[in-house]
Short mmCIF file of C-alpha atoms (C1' of nucleotides) in Angstrom, two decimals:
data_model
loop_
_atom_site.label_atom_id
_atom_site.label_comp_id
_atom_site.label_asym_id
_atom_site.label_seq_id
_atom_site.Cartn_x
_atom_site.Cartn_y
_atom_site.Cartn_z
CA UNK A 1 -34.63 28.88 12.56
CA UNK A 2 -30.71 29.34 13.52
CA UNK A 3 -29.02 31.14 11.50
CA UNK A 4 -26.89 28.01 10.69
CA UNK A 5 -28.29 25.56 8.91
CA UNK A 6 -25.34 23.82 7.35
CA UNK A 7 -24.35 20.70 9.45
CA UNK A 8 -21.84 21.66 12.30
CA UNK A 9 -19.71 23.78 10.70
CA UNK A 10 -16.27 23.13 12.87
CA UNK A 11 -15.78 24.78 15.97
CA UNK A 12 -12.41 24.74 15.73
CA UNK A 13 -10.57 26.84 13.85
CA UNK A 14 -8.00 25.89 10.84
CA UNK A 15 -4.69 24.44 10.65
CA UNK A 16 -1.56 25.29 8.74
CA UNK A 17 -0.39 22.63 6.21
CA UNK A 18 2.86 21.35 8.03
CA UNK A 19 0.92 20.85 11.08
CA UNK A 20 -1.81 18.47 9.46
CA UNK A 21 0.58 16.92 7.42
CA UNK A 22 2.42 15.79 10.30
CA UNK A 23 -0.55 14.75 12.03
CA UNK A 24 -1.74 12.72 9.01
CA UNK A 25 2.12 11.29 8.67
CA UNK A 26 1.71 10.37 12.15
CA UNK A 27 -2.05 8.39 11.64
CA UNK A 28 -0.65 6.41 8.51
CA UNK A 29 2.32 5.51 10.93
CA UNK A 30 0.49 3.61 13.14
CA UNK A 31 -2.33 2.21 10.63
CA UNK A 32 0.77 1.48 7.87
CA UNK A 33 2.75 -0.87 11.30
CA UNK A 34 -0.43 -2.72 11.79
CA UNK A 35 -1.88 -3.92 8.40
CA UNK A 36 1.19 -3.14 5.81
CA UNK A 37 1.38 -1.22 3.23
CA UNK A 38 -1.58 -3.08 0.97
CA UNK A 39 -3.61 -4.02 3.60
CA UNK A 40 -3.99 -0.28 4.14
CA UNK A 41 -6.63 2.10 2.76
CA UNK A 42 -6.23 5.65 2.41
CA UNK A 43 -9.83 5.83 4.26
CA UNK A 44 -8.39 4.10 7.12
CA UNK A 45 -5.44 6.78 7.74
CA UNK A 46 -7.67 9.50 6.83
CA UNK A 47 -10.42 8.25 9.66
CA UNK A 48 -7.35 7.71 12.02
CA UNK A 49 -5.98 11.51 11.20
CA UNK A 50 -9.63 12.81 11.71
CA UNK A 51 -10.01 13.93 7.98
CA UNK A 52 -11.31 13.27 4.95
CA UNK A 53 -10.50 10.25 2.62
CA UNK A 54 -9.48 13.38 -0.38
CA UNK A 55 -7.78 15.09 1.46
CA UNK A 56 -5.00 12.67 2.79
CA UNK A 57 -4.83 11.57 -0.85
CA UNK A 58 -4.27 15.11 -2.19
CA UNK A 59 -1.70 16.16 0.47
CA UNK A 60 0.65 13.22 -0.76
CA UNK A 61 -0.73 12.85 -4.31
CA UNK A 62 -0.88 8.74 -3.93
CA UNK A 63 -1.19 6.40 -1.43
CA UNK A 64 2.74 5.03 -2.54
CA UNK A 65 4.25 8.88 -1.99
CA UNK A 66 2.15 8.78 1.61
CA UNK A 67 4.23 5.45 1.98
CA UNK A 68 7.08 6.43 1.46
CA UNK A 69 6.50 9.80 3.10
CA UNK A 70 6.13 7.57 6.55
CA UNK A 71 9.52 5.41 5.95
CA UNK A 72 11.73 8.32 5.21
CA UNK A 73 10.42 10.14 8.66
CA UNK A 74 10.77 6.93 10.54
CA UNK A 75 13.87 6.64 9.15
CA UNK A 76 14.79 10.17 9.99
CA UNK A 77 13.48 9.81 13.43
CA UNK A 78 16.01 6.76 13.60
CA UNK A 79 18.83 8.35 12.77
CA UNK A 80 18.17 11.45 15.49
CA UNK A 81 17.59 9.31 18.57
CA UNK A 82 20.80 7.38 17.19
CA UNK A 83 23.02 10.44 16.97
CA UNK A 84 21.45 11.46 20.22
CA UNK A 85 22.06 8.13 21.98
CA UNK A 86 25.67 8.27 21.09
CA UNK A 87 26.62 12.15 22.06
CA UNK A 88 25.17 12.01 25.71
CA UNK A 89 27.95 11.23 27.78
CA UNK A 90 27.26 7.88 30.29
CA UNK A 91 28.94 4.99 31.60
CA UNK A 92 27.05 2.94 29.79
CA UNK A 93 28.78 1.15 25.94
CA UNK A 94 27.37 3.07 22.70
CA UNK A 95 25.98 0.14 21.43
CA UNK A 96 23.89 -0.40 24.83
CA UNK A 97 22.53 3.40 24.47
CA UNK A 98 21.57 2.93 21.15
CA UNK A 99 19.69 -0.16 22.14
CA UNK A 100 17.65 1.47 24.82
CA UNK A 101 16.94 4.51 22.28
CA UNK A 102 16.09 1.79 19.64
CA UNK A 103 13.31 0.19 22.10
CA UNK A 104 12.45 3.73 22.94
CA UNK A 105 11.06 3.98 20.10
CA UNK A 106 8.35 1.75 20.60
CA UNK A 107 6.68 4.50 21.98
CA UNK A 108 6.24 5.92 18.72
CA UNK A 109 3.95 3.99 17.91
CA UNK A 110 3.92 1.61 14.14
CA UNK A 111 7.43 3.72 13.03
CA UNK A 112 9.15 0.28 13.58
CA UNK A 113 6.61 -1.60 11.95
CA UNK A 114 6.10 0.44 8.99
CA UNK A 115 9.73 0.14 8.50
CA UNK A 116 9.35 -3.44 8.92
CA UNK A 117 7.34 -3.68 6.33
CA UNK A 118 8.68 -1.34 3.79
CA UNK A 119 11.97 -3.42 4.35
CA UNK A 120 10.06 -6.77 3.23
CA UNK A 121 8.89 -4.71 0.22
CA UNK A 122 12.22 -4.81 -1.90
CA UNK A 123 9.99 -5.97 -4.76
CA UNK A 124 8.14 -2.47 -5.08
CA UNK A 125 10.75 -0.53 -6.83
CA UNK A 126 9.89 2.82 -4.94
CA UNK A 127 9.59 1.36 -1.98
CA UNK A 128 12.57 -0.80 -2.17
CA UNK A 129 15.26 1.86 -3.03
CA UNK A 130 14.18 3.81 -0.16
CA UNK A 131 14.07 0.80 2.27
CA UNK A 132 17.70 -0.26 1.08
CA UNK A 133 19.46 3.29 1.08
CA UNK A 134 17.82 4.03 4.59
CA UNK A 135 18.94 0.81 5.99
CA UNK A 136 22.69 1.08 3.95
CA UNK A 137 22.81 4.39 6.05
CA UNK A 138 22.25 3.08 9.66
CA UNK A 139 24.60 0.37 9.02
CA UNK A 140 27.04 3.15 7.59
CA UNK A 141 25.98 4.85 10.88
CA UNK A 142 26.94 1.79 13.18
CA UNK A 143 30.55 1.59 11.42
CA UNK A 144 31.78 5.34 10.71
CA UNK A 145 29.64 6.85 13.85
CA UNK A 146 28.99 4.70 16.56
CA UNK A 147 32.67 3.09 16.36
CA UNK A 148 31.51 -0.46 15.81
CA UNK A 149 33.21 -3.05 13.76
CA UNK A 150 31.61 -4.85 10.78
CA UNK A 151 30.00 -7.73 12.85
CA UNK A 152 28.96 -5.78 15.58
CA UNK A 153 27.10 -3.75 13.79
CA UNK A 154 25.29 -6.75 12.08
CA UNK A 155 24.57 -8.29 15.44
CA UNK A 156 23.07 -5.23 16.42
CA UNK A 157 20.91 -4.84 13.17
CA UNK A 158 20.23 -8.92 13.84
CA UNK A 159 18.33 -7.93 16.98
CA UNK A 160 16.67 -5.04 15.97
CA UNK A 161 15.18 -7.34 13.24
CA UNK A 162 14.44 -9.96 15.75
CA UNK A 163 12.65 -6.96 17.93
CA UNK A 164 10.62 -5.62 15.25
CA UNK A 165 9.41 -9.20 14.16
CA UNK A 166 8.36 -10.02 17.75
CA UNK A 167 6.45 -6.61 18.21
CA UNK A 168 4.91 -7.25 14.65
CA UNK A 169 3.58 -11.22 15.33
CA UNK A 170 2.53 -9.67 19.27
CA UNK A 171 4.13 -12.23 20.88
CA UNK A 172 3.69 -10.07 23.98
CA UNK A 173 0.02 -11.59 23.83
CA UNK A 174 1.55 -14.68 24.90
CA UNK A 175 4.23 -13.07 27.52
CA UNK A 176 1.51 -14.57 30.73
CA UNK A 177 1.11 -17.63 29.24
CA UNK A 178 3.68 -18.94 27.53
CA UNK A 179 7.10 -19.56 29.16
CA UNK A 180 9.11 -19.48 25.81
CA UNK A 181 7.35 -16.15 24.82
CA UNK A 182 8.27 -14.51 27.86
CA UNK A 183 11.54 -15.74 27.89
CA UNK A 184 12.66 -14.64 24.54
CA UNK A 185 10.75 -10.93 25.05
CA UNK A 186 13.25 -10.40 28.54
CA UNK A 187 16.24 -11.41 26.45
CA UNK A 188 15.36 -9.21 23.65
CA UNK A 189 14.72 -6.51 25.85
CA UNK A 190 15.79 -6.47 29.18
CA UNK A 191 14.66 -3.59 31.36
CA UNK A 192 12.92 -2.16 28.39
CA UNK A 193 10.01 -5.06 28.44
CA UNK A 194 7.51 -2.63 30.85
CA UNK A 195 7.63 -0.02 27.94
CA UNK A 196 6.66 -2.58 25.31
CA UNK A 197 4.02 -4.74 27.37
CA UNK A 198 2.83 -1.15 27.89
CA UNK A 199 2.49 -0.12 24.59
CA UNK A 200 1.03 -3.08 23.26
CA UNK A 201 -1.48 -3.39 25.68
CA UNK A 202 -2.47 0.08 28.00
CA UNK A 203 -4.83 -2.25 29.70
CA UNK A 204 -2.02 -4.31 31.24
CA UNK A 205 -1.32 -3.36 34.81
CA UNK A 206 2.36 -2.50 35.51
CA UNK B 1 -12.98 -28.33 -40.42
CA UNK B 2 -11.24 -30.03 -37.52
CA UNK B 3 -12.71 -32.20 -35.45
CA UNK B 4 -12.50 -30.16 -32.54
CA UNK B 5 -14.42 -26.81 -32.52
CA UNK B 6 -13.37 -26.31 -29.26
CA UNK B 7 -10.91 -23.65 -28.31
CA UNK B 8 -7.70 -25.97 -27.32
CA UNK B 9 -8.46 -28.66 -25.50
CA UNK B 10 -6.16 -29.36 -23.30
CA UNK B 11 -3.66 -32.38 -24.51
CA UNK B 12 -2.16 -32.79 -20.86
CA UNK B 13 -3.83 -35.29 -18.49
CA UNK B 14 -5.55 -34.35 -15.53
CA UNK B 15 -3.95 -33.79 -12.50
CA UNK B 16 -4.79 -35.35 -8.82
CA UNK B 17 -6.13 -32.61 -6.09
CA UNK B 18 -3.08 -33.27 -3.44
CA UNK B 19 -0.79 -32.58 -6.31
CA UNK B 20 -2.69 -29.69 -8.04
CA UNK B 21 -2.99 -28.82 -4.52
CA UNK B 22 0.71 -28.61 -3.71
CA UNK B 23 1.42 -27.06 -7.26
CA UNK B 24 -0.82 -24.09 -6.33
CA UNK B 25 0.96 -23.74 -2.85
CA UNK B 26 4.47 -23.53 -4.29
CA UNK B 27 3.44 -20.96 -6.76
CA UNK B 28 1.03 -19.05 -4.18
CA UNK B 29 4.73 -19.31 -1.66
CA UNK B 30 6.59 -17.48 -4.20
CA UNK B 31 4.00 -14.60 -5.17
CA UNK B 32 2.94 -14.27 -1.63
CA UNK B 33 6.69 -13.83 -1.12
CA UNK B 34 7.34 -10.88 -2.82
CA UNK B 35 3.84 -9.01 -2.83
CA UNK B 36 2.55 -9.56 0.95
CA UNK B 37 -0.64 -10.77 1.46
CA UNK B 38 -2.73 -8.40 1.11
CA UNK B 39 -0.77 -7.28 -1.96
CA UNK B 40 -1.39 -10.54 -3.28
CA UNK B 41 -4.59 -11.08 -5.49
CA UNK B 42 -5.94 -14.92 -6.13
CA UNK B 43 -5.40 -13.75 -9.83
CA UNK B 44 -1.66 -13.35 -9.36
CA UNK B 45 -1.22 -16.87 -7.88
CA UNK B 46 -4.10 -18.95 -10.18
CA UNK B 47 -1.27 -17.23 -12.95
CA UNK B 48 1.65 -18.55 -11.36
CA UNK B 49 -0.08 -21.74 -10.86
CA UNK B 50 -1.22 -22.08 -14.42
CA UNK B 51 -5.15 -22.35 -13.12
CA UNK B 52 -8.00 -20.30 -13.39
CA UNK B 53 -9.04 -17.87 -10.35
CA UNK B 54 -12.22 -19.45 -9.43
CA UNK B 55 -10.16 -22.87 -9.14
CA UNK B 56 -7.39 -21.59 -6.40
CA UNK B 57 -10.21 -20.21 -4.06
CA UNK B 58 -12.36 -23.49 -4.32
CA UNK B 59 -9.60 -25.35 -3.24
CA UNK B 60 -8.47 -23.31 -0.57
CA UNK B 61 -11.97 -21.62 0.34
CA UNK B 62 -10.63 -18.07 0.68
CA UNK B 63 -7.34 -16.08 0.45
CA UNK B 64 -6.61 -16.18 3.63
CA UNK B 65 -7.01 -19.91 4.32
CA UNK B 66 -4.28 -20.36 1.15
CA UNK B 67 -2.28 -18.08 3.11
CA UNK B 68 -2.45 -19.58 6.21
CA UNK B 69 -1.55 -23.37 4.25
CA UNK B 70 1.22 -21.03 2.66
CA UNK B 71 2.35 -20.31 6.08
CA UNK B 72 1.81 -23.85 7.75
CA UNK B 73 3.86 -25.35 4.94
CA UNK B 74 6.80 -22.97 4.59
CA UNK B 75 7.11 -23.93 8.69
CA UNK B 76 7.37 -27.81 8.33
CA UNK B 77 9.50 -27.48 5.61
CA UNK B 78 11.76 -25.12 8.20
CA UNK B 79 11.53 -27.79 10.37
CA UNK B 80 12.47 -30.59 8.42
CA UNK B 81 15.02 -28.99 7.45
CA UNK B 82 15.96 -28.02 10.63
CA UNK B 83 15.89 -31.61 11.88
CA UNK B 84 17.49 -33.11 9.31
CA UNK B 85 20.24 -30.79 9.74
CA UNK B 86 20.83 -31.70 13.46
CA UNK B 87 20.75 -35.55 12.61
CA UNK B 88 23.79 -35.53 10.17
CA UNK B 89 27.05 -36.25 11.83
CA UNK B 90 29.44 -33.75 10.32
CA UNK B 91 32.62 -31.76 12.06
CA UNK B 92 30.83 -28.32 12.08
CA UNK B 93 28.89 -26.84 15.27
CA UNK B 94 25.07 -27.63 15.07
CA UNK B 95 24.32 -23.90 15.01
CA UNK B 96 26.73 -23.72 11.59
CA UNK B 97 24.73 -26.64 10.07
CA UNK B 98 21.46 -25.45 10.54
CA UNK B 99 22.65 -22.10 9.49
CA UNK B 100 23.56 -23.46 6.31
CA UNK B 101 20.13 -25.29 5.92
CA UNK B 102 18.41 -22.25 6.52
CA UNK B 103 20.46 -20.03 3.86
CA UNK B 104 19.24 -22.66 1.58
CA UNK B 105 15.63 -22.87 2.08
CA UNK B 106 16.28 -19.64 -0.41
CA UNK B 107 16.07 -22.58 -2.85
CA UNK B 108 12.47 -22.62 -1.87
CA UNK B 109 11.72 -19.38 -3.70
CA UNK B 110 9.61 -16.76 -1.25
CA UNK B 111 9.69 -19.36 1.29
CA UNK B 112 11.26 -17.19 4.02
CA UNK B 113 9.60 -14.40 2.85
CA UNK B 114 6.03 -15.40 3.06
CA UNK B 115 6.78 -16.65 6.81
CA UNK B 116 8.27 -12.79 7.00
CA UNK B 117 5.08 -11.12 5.95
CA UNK B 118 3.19 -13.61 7.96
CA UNK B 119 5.54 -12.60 11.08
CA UNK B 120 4.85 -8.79 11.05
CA UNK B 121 1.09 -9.25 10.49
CA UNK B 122 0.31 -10.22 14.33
CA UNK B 123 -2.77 -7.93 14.15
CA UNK B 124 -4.85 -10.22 11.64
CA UNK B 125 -6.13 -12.40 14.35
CA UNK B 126 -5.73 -16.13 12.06
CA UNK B 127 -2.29 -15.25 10.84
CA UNK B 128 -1.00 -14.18 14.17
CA UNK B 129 -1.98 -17.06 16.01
CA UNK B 130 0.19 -19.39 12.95
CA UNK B 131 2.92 -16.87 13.41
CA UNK B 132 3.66 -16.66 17.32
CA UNK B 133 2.89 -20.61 17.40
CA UNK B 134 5.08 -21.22 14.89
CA UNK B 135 7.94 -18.91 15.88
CA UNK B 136 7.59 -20.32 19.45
CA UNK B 137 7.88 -24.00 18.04
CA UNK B 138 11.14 -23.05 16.32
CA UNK B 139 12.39 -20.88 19.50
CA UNK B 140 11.67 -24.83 21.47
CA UNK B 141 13.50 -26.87 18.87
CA UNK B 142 16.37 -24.33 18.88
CA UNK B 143 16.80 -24.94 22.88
CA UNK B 144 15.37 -28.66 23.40
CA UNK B 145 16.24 -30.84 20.38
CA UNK B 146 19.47 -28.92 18.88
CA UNK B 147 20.79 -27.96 22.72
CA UNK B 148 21.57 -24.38 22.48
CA UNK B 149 21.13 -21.59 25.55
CA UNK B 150 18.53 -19.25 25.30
CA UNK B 151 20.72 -17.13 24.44
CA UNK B 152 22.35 -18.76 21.72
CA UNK B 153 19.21 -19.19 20.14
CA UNK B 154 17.94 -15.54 20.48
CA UNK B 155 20.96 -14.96 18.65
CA UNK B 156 19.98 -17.61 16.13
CA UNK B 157 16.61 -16.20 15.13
CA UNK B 158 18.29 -12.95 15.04
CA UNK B 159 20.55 -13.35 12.38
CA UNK B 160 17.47 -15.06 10.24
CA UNK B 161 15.21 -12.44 11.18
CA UNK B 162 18.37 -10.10 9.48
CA UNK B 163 18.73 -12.08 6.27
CA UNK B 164 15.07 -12.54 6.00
CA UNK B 165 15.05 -8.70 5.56
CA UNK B 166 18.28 -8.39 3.78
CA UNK B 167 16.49 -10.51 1.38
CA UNK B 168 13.42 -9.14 1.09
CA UNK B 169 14.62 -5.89 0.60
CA UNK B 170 16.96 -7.10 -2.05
CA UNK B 171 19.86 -6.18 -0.90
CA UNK B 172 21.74 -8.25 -3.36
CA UNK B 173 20.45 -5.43 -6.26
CA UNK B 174 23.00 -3.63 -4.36
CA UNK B 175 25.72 -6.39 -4.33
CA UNK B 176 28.07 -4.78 -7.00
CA UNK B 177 27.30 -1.28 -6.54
CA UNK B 178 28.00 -0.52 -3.05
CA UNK B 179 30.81 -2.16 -0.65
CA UNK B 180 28.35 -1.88 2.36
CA UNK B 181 25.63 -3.78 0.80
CA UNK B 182 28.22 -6.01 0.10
CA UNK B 183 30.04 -6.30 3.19
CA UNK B 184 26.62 -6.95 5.03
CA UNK B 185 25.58 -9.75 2.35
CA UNK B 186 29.02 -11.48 2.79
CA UNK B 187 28.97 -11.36 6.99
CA UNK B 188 25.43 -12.58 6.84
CA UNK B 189 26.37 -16.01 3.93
CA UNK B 190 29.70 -16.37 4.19
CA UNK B 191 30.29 -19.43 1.78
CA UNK B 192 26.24 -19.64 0.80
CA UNK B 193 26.38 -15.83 -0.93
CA UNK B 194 26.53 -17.17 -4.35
CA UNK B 195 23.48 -19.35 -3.76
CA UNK B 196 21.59 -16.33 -2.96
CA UNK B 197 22.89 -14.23 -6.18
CA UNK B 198 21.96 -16.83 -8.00
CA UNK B 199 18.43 -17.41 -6.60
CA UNK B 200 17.61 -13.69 -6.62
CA UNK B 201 19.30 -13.24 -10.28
CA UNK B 202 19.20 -15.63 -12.01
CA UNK B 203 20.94 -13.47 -15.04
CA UNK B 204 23.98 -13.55 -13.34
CA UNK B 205 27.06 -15.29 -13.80
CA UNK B 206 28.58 -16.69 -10.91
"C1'" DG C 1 -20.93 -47.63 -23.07
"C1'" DG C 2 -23.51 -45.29 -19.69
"C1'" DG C 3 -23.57 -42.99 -15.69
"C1'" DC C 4 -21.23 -40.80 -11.92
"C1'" DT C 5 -17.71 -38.30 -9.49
"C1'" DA C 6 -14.17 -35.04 -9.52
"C1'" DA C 7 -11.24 -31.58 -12.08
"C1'" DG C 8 -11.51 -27.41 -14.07
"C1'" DT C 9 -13.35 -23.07 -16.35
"C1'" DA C 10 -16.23 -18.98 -18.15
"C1'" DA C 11 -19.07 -15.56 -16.79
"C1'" DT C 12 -20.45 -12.55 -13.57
"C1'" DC C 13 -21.54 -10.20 -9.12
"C1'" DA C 14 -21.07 -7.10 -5.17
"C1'" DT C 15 -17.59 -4.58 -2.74
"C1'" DT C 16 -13.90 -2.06 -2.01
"C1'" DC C 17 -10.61 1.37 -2.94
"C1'" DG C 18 -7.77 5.01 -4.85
"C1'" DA C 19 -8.49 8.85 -7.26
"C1'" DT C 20 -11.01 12.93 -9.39
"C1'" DT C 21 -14.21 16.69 -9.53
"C1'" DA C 22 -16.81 20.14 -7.92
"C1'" DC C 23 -17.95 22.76 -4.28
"C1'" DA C 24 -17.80 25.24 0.53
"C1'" DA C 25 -15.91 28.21 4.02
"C1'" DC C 26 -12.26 30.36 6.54
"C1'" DA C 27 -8.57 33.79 6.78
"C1'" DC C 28 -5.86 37.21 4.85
"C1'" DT C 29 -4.84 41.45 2.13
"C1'" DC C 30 -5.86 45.83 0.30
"C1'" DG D 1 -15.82 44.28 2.93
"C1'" DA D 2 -14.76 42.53 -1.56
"C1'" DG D 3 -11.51 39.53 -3.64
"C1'" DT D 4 -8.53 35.56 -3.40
"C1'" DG D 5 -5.85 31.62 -2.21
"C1'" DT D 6 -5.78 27.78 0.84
"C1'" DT D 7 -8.00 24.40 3.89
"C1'" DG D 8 -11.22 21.03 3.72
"C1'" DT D 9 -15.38 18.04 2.30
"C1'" DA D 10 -19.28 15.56 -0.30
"C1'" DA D 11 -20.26 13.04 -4.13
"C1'" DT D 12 -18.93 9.98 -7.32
"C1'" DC D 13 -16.31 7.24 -10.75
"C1'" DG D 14 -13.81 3.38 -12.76
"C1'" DA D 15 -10.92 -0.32 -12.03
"C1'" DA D 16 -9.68 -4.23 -9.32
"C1'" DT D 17 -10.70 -8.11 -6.57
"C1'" DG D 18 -12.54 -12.06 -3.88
"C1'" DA D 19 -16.14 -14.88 -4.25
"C1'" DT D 20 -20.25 -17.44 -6.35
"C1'" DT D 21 -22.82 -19.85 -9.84
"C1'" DA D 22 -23.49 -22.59 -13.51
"C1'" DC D 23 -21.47 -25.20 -16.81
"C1'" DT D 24 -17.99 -28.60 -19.20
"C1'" DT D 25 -15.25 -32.59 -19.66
"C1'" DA D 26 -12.05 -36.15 -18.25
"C1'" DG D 27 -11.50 -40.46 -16.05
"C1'" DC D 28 -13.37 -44.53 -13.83
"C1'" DC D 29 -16.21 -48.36 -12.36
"C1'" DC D 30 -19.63 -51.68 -13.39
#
DNA sequence: GGGCTAAGTAATCATTCGATTACAACACTC
DNA sequence: GAGTGTTGTAATCGAATGATTACTTAGCCC
């Protein structure tokens, strides 16, 4: 007999708690852009964080604080590749910078999603105060920050809605097949689209 | 003793299954609207209907087939709409008139919403296929039957995509409170704001 | 007016899910 | 190396939920 007989204890060794909070914040991202915020279970984020079901839910105390944990760090992720889009110095417009750092972060993968759907939430008062005071501050952001007037600022929300609802219906499945699809994905994005077919599909061949 | 023992018997008449049918839809629209789907229980809606449970799923054989009717409606009526506003003659651009008869489908309570949590749910395989069909169909009419560019129309969907979210994250709580909120509302209604106060508060005064 | 079809419900079932409790083991201090 | 706080899990619970079954009654046709 082994000296062990409890079931594979853990080869590896512990983690501090910001570290697998992060991690967990990270899982819940991605499951939280793909089935919304009912349509995921606290099992499913703890199976995609590689922990237990308890643990994820004592970490955040309820699945709505683990919510609204992930929207204010995609929202604060937001806001830093914003303010960083705007100080680096190119020839490129500020609004065209913050474009490309907006379909950057695609790569991130469900932050614009979960977003998405914590926007179309309004209804859940939690949820909904966070969702408008984070998206009062990026339009703030466009106006007293980026330098752009009133409208611009809306057109550039406009299409950042119109992004996020293409990546959330996967219209790049239809980007081979359908003209129309294809069409409206290269206006929306330009010479971003290889990012985006990639992350929506690592199969695809570049 | 009466001569009914019975608990209440119902003095309405009954009630044909298309229009029981369509009843159910409107009400399942609206709750749909501002819970999600999957935040939606066949409770909620047989409520809002004024049925019993058991009754909504037998007619539409499972939640997700009612939300998929949800979805096929709330696109016709788009549609309709749509077309109808391209066939009146009137001095204003095409674009403005179907602007204005897409600001009031908010008449059609949850409406735009439940085609909004439809949109972002591409992963559920039913309600994506609806969604990107549906989106593409509006993306054709927008370029073949009411003659804009591509990228006129990009810019069409954008701006709904935008007060689809404004709306759903009820932005108009904020109408009175803070001059951003407001400033957005205004730039995305211009003359239809006060139809969308109204719809979303009913309370107020105009 | 009797039977037949369709509208509609009450009761209930099996799952699922978020949350709680109790317990285990690792790491750190003294 | 004993004690202790923190990381982490297994087991389980109660409520909610979508669906099924069996039953009731209204209208309708002959």
């Amino acid at each position: 007999m082994t000296t062990a007989s409890v079931p594979m204890a853990a080869p590896t060794t512990r983690m501090g708690s910001d570290e697998r909070r992060e991690l967990v914040l990270e899982a819940a991202t991605i499951v939280f852009g793909q089935r919304g915020y009912s349509g995921t279970t606290t099992d499913q984020v703890a199976a995609a964080a590689g922990v237990s079901q308890p643990y994820v839910v004592r970490i955040f105390g309820t699945k709505e604080k683990l919510f609204l944990a992930v929207l204010q760090r995609a929202l604060d992720v937001l806001m830093s590749a914003f303010r960083r889009a705007i100080a680096e110095d190119s020839e490129e417009s500020v609004a065209h910078r913050m474009g490309t750092a907006y379909v950057d972060l695609l790569k991130d993968r469900g932050l614009l999603l979960s977003l998405m759907h914590g926007f179309v939430l309004g209804a859940e008062t939690e949820i909904g105060k966070v969702a408008r005071c984070g998206f009062l501050d990026v339009y703030r952001f466009l106006k007293n920050e980026a330098g752009l007037t009133a409208e611009e600022a809306a057109d550039f929300l406009a299409h950042g809605m119109l992004l996020n609802t293409l990546v959330g219906m996967r219209m790049t499945d239809e980007y081979d097949t359908d003209p129309d699809a294809r069409e409206l994905l290269d206006g929306s994005l330009q010479h971003k689209l290889p990012l985006l077919l990639e992350v929506t599909d690592p199969t695809r061949k570049a």
